[in-house]
CSV table of C-alpha atoms and ligand atoms in Angstrom, one decimal:
chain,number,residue,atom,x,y,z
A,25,UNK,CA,-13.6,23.5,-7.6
A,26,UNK,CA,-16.1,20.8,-8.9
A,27,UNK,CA,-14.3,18.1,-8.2
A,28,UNK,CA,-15.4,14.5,-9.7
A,29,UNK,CA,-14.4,11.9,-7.3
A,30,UNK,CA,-13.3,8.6,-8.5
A,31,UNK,CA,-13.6,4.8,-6.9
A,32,UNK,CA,-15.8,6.3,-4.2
A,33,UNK,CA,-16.6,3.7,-1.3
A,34,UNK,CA,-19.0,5.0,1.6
A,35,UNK,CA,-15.7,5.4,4.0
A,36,UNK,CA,-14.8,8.0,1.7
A,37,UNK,CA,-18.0,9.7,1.4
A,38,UNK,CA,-17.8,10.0,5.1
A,39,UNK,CA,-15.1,11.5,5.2
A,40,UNK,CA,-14.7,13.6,2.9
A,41,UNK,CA,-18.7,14.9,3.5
A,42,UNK,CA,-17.6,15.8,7.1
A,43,UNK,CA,-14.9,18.2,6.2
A,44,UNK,CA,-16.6,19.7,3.0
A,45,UNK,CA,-18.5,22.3,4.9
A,46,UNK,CA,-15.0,24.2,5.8
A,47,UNK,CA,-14.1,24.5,2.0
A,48,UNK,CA,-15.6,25.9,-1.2
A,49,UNK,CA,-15.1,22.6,-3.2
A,50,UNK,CA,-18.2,20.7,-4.4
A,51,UNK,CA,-17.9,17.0,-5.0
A,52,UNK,CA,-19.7,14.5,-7.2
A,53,UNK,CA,-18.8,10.5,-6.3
A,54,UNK,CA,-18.3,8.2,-9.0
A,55,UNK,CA,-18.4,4.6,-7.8
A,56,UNK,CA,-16.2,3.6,-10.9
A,57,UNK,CA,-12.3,2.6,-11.0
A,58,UNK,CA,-10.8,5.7,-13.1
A,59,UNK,CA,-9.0,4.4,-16.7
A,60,UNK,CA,-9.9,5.4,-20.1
A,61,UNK,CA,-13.2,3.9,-20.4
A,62,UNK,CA,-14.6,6.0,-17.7
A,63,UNK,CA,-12.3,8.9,-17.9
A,64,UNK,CA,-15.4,10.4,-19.7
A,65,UNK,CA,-17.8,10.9,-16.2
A,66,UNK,CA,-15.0,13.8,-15.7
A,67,UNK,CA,-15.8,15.9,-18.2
A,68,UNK,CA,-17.2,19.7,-17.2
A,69,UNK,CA,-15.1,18.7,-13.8
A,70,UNK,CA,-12.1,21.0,-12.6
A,71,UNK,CA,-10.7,18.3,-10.8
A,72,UNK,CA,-10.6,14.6,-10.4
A,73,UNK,CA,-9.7,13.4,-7.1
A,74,UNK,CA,-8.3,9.1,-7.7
A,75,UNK,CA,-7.1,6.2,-5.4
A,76,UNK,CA,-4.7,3.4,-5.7
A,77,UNK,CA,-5.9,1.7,-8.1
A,78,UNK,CA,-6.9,4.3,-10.6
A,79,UNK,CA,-5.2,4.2,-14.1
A,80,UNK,CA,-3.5,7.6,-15.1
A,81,UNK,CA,-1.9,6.4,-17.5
A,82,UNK,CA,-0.8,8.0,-20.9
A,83,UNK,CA,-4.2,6.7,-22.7
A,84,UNK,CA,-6.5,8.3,-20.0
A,85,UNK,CA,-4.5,11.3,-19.2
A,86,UNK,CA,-5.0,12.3,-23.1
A,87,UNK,CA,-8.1,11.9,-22.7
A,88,UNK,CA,-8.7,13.9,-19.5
A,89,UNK,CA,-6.6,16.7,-21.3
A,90,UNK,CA,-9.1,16.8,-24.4
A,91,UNK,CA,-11.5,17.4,-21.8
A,92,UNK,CA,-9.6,20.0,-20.6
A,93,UNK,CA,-9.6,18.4,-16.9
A,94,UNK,CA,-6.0,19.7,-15.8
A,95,UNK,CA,-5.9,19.3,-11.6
A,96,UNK,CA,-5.7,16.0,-10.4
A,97,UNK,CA,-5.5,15.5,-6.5
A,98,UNK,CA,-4.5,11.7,-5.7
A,99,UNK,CA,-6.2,11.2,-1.9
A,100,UNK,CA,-3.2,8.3,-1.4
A,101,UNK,CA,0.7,8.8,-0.8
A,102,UNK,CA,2.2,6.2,-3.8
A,103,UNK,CA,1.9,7.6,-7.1
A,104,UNK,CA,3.2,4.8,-9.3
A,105,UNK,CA,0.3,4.0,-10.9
A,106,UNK,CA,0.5,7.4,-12.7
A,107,UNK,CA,2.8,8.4,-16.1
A,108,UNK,CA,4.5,11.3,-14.5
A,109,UNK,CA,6.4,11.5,-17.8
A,110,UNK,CA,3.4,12.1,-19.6
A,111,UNK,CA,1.4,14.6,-16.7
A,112,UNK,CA,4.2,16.9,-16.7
A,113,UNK,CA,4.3,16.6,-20.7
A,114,UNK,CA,0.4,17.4,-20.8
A,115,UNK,CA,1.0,20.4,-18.2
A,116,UNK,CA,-1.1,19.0,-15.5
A,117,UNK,CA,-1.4,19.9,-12.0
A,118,UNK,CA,-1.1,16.8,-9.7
A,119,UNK,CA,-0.7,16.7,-5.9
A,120,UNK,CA,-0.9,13.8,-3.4
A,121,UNK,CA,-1.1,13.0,0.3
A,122,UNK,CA,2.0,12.2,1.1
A,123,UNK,CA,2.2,11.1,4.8
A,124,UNK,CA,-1.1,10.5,6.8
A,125,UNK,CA,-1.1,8.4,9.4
A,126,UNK,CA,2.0,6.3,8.7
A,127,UNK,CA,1.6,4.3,12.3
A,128,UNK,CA,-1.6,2.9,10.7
A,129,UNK,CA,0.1,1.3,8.0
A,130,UNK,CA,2.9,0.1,10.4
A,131,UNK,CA,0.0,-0.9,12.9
A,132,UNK,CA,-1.3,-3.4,10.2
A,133,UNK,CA,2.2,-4.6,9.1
A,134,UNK,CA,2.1,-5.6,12.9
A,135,UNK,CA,-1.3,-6.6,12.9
A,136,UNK,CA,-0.2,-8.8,9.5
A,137,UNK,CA,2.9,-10.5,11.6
A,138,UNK,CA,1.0,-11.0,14.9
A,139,UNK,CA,-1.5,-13.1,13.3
A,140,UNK,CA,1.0,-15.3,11.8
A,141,UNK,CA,3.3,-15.3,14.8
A,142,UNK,CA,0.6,-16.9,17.2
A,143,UNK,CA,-2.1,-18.2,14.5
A,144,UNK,CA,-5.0,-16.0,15.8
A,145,UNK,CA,-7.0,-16.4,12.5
A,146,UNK,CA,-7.4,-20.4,13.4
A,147,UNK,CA,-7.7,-19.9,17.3
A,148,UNK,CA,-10.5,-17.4,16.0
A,149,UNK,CA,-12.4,-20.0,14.0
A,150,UNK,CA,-11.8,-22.8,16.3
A,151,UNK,CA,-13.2,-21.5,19.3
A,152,UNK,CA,-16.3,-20.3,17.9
A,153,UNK,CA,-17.1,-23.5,16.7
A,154,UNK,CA,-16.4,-24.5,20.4
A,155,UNK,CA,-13.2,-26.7,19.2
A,156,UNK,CA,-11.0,-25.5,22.3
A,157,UNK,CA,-7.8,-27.7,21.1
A,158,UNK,CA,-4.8,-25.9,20.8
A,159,UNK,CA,-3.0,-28.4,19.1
A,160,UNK,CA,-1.2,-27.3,15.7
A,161,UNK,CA,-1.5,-23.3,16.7
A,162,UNK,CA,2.0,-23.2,18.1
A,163,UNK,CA,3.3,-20.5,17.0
A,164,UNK,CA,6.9,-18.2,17.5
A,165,UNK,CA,8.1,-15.3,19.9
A,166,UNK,CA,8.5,-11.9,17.5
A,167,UNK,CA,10.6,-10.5,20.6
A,168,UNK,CA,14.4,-10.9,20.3
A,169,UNK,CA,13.9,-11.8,16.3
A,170,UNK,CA,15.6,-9.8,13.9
A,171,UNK,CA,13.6,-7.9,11.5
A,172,UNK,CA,15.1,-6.1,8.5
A,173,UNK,CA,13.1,-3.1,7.1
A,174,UNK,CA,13.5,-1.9,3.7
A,175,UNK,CA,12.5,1.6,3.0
A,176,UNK,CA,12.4,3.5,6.5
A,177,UNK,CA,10.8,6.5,4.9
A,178,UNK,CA,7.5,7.6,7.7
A,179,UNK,CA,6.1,4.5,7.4
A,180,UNK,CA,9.3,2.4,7.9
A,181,UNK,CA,10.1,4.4,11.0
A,182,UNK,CA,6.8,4.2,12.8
A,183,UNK,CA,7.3,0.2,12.0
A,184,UNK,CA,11.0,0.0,13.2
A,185,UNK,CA,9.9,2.1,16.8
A,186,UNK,CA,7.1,-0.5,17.3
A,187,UNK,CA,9.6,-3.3,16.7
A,188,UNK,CA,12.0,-1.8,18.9
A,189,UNK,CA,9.2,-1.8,21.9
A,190,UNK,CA,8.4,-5.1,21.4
A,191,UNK,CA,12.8,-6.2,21.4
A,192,UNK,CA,14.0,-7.0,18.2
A,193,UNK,CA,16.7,-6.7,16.3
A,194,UNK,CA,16.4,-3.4,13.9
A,195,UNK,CA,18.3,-4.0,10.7
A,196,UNK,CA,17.4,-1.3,8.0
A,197,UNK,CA,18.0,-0.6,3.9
A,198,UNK,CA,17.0,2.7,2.4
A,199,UNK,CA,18.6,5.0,-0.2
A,200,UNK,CA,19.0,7.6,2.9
A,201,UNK,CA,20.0,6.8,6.4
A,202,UNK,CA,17.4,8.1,8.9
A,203,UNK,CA,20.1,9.4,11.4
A,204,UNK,CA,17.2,9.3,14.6
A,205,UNK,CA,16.7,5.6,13.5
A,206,UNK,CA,20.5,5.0,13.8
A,207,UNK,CA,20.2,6.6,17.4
A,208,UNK,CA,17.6,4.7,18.2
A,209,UNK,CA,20.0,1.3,17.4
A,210,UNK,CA,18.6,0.5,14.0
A,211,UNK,CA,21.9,-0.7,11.8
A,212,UNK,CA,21.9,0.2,7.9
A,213,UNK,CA,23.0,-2.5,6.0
A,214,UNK,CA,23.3,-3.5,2.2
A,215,UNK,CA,20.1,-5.1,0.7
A,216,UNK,CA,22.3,-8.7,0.7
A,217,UNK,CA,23.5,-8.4,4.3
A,218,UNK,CA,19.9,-7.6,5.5
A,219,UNK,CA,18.3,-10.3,3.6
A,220,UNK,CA,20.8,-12.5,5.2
A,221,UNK,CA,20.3,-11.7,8.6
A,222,UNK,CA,16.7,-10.9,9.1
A,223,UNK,CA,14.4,-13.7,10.4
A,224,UNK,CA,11.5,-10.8,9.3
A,225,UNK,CA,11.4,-8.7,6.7
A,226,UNK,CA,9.1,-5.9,5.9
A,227,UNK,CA,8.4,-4.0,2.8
A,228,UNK,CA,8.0,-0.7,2.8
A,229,UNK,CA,9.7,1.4,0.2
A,230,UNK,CA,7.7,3.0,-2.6
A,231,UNK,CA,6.8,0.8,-6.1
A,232,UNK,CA,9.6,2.3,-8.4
A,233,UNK,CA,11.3,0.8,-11.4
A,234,UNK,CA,14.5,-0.1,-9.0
A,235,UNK,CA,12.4,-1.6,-6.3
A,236,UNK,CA,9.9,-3.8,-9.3
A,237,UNK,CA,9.9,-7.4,-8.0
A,238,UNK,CA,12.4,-6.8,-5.3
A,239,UNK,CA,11.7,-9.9,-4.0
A,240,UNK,CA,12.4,-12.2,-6.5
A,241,UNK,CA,13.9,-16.1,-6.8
A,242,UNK,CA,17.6,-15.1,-6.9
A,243,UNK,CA,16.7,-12.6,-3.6
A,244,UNK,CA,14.7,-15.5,-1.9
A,245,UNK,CA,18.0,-17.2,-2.4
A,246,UNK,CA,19.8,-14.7,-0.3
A,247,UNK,CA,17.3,-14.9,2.6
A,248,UNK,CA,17.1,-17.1,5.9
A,249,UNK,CA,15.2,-20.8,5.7
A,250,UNK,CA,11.7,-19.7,6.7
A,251,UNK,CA,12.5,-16.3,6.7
A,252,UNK,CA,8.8,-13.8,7.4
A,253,UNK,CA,7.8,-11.6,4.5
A,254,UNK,CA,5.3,-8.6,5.8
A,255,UNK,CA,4.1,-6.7,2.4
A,256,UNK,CA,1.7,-3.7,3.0
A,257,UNK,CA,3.3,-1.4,0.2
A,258,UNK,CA,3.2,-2.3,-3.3
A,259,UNK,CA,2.3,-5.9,-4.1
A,260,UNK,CA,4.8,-5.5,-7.1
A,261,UNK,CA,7.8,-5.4,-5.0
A,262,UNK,CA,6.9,-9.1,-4.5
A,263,UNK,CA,7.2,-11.7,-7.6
A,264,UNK,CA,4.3,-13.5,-7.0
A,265,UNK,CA,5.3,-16.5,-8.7
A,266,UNK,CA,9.0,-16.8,-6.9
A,267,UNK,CA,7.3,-16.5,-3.9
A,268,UNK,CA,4.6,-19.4,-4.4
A,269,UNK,CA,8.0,-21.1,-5.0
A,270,UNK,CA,9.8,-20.4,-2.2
A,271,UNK,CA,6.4,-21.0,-0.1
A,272,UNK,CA,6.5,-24.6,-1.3
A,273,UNK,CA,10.1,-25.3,-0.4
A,274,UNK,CA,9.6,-24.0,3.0
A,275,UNK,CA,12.2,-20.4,2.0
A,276,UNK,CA,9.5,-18.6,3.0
A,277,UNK,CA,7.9,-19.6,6.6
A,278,UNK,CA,5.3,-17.1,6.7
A,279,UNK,CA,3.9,-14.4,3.9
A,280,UNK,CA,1.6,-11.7,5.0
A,281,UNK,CA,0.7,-9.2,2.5
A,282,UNK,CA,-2.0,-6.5,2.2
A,283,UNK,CA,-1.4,-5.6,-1.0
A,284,UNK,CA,-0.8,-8.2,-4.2
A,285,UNK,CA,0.6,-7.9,-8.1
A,286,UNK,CA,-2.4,-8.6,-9.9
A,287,UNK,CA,-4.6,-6.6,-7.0
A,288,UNK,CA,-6.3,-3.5,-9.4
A,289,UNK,CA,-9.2,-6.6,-10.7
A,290,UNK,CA,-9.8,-7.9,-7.6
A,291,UNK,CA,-9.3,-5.5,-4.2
A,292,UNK,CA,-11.8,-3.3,-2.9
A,293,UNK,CA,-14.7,-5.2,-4.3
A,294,UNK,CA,-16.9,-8.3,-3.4
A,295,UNK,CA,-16.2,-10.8,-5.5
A,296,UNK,CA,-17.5,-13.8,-3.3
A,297,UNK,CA,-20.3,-14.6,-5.5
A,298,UNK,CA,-17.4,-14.6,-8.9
A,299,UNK,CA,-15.6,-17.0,-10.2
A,300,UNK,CA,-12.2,-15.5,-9.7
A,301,UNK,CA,-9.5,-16.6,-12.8
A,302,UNK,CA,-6.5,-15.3,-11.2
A,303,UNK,CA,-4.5,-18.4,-10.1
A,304,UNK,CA,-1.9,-17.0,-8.5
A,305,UNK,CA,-4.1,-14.9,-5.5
A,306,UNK,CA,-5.9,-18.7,-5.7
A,307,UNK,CA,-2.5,-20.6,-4.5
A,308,UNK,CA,-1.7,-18.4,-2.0
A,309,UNK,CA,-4.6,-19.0,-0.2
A,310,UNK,CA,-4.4,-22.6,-0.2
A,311,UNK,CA,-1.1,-22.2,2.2
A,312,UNK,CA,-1.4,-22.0,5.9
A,313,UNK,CA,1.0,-19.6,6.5
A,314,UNK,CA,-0.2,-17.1,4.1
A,315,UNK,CA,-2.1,-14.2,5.4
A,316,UNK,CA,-3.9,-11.8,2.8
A,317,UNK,CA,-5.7,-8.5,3.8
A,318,UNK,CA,-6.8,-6.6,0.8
A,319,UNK,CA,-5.2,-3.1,0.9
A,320,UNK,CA,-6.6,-2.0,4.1
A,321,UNK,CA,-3.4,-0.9,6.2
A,322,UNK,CA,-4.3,2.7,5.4
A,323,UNK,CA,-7.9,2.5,7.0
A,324,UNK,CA,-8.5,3.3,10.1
A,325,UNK,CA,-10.5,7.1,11.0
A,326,UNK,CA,-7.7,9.0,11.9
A,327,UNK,CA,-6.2,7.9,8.9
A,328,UNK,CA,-9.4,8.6,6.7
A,329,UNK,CA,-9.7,12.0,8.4
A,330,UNK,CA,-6.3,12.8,7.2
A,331,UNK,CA,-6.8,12.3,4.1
A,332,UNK,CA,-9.9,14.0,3.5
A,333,UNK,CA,-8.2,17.1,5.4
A,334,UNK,CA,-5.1,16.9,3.0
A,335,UNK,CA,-6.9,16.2,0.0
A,336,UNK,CA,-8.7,19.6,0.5
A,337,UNK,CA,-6.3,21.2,1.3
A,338,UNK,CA,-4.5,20.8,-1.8
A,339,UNK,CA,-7.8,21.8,-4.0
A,340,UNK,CA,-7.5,24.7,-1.8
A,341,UNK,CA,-3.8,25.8,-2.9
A,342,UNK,CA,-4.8,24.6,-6.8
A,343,UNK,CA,-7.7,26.9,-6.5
A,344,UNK,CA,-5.7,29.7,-5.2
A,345,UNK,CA,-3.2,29.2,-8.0
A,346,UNK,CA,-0.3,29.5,-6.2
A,347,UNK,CA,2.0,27.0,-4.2
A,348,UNK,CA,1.3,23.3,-3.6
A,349,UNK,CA,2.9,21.9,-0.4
A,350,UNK,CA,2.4,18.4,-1.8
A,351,UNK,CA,2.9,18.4,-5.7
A,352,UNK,CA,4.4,15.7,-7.2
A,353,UNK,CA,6.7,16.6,-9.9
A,354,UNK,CA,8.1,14.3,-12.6
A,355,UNK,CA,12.0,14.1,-12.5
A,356,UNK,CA,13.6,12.2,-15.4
B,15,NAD,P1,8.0,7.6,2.3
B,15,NAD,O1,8.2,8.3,1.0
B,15,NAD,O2,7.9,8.3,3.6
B,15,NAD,O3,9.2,6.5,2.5
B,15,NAD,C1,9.6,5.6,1.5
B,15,NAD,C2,11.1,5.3,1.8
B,15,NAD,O4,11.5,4.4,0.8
B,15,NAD,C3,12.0,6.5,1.7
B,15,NAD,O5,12.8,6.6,2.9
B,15,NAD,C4,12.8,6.3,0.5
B,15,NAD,O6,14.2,6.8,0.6
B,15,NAD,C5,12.8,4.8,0.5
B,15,NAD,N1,13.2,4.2,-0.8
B,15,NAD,C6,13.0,4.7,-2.1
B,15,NAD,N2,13.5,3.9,-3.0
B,15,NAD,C7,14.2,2.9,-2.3
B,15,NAD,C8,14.9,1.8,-2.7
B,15,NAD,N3,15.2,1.5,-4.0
B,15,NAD,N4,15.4,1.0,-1.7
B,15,NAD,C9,15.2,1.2,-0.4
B,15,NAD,N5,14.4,2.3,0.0
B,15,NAD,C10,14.0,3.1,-0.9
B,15,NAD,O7,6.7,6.7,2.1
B,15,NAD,P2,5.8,6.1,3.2
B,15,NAD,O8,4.7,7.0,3.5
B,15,NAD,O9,6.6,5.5,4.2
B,15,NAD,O10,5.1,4.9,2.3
B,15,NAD,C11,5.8,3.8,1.8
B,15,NAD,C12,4.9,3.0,0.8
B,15,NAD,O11,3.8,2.4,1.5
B,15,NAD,C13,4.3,3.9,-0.2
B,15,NAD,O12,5.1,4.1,-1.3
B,15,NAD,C14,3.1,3.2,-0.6
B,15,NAD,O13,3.4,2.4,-1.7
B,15,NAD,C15,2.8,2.3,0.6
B,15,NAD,N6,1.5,2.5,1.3
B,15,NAD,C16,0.6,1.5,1.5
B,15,NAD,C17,-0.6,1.7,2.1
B,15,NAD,C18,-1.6,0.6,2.4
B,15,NAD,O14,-2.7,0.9,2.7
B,15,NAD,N7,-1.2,-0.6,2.2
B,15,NAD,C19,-0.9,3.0,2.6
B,15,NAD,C20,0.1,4.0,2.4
B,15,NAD,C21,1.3,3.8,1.8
């Protein structure tokens, strides 16, 4: 398949370029976000391979049907930043990757809490400007906290075994009970009793229209004084704006977040010589205790190497024409 790849960054290139050679797919990298405007760079493609923040939306999947584009192989696992509705409408083929490396993602949620727990983004700075004082860098055990994890789909799980090594408290919420978690001594609970209880929470269900702002003012409400939000799935399960609220009357004690609402004109780009507008990223990094990555839970090589292998994979099986192990099919 020629295959036109779409917000192409060198890790990608990488790659993707190392596990070409196995496959009869040929590949042509587009550095450009995908939405209608640039929707055009697919035509004469089979494919289009997208990311995260690539708009499929009804506008540009029109558009990649009048050029009679009709396989589209997301090299990610959410898929809520395509119309479904409108893919299945338009009769196109469209596959994901739906698990792989789920402990990276969890790593970084830990990564995410660890730096806020003991304040190892200061004590970094500090020292290398030889400032050796520790005072103001106290900082708060994780062990024997509990932590309530919403969404314990492969990504959930990997983060409530690492939380179990280190000794907390697993408290869960998912549509489906993971029965191995429940051996394991993680207790399901309603979203109101976990909010309640958990001194940590972390996100990690998909985007969805039930899960949009999740965390909002009237669930803030619910939560503990100085309760721990860890975001690294979709920074719309956060209301930004409740949760600059709830920063400022000490709810929240500690946000760290890799991915954030308004993230699709910002992330994955350097910006540092740009005035940036959006005021809301702007406030949250004016707190202490906030701790932004931009969407990089997913990157580590194993992770990458996954990907590429997946992603191939499924232009394999749309090649052949017949199965696809990881289709994603609209369901109304
Ligand atoms: P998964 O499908 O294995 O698990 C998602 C879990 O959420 C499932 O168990 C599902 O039942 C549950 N769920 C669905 N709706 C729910 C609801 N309303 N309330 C509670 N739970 C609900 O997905 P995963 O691989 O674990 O990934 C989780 C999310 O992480 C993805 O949707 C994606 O948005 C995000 N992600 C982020 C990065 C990153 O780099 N930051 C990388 C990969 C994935």
């Amino acid at each position: 398949m020629r295959v036109a790849f779409f917000s192409t960054k060198s890790y990608d290139k990488e790659s993707f370029n190392h596990y070409l050679p196995d496959h009869s797919h040929e590949f042509t990298y587009f550095e450009p976000k995908l939405d209608s405007n640039t929707i055009a760079l697919a035509e004469g493609f089979d494919a289009i391979c997208s990311f995260v923040n690539d708009h499929l939306d009804e506008k540009t999947l029109i558009k990649l049907d009048e050029l009679g584009v009709k396989n589209i192989v997301l090299r990610c696992a959410g898929y809520n930043q395509v119309n479904l509705e409108k893919a299945a409408e338009l009769g196109f083929k469209l596959c994901r990757v739906p698990a792989y490396s789920p402990e990276a993602v969890a790593e970084h949620a830990l990564a995410l809490l660890m730096t806020l727990s003991r304040k190892t983004h200061k004590a970094y700075n500090r020292v290398r400007e030889n400032n050796y004082s520790i005072e103001g860098l106290t900082g708060f055990n994780i062990h024997g906290k509990t932590v309530g994890v919403i969404g314990t789909g492969a990504i959930g799980k990997a983060f409530c075994e690492i939380m179990l090594g280190i000794g907390c408290k697993l408290l869960a919420h998912d549509i489906y009970e993971n029965e191995e978690l429940k051996k394991l001594g993680v207790t399901y609970l309603t979203l109101d009793e976990l909010f309640a209880q958990s001194d940590i929470i972390s996100l990690h269900c998909p985007l969805t229209p039930d899960t949009f702002h999740l965390i909002n003012s009237t669930t803030l409400s619910k939560m503990k004084n100085g309760v721990v939000i860890i975001n690294t799935s979709r920074g719309a399960l956060i209301e930004t704006k409740s949760v600059i609220k709830a920063l400022k009357n000490r709810k929240v004690g500690n946000l760290g977040i890799d991915v954030y609402e308004q993230e699709e004109n910002l992330f994955f780009q350097n910006l540092s010589e740009t005035i940036v507008l959006d005021e809301q990223i702007a406030r949250l990094m004016t707190f202490p205790n906030v701790l932004i990555t931009g969407h990089q839970a997913f990157l580590t090589h194993e992770a990458l190497a996954q990907i590429a292998k997946t992603t191939l994979q499924n232009l394999d099986e749309l090649a052949a024409g017949g199965d696809l192990s990881n289709e994603i099919k609209w369901k109304s």
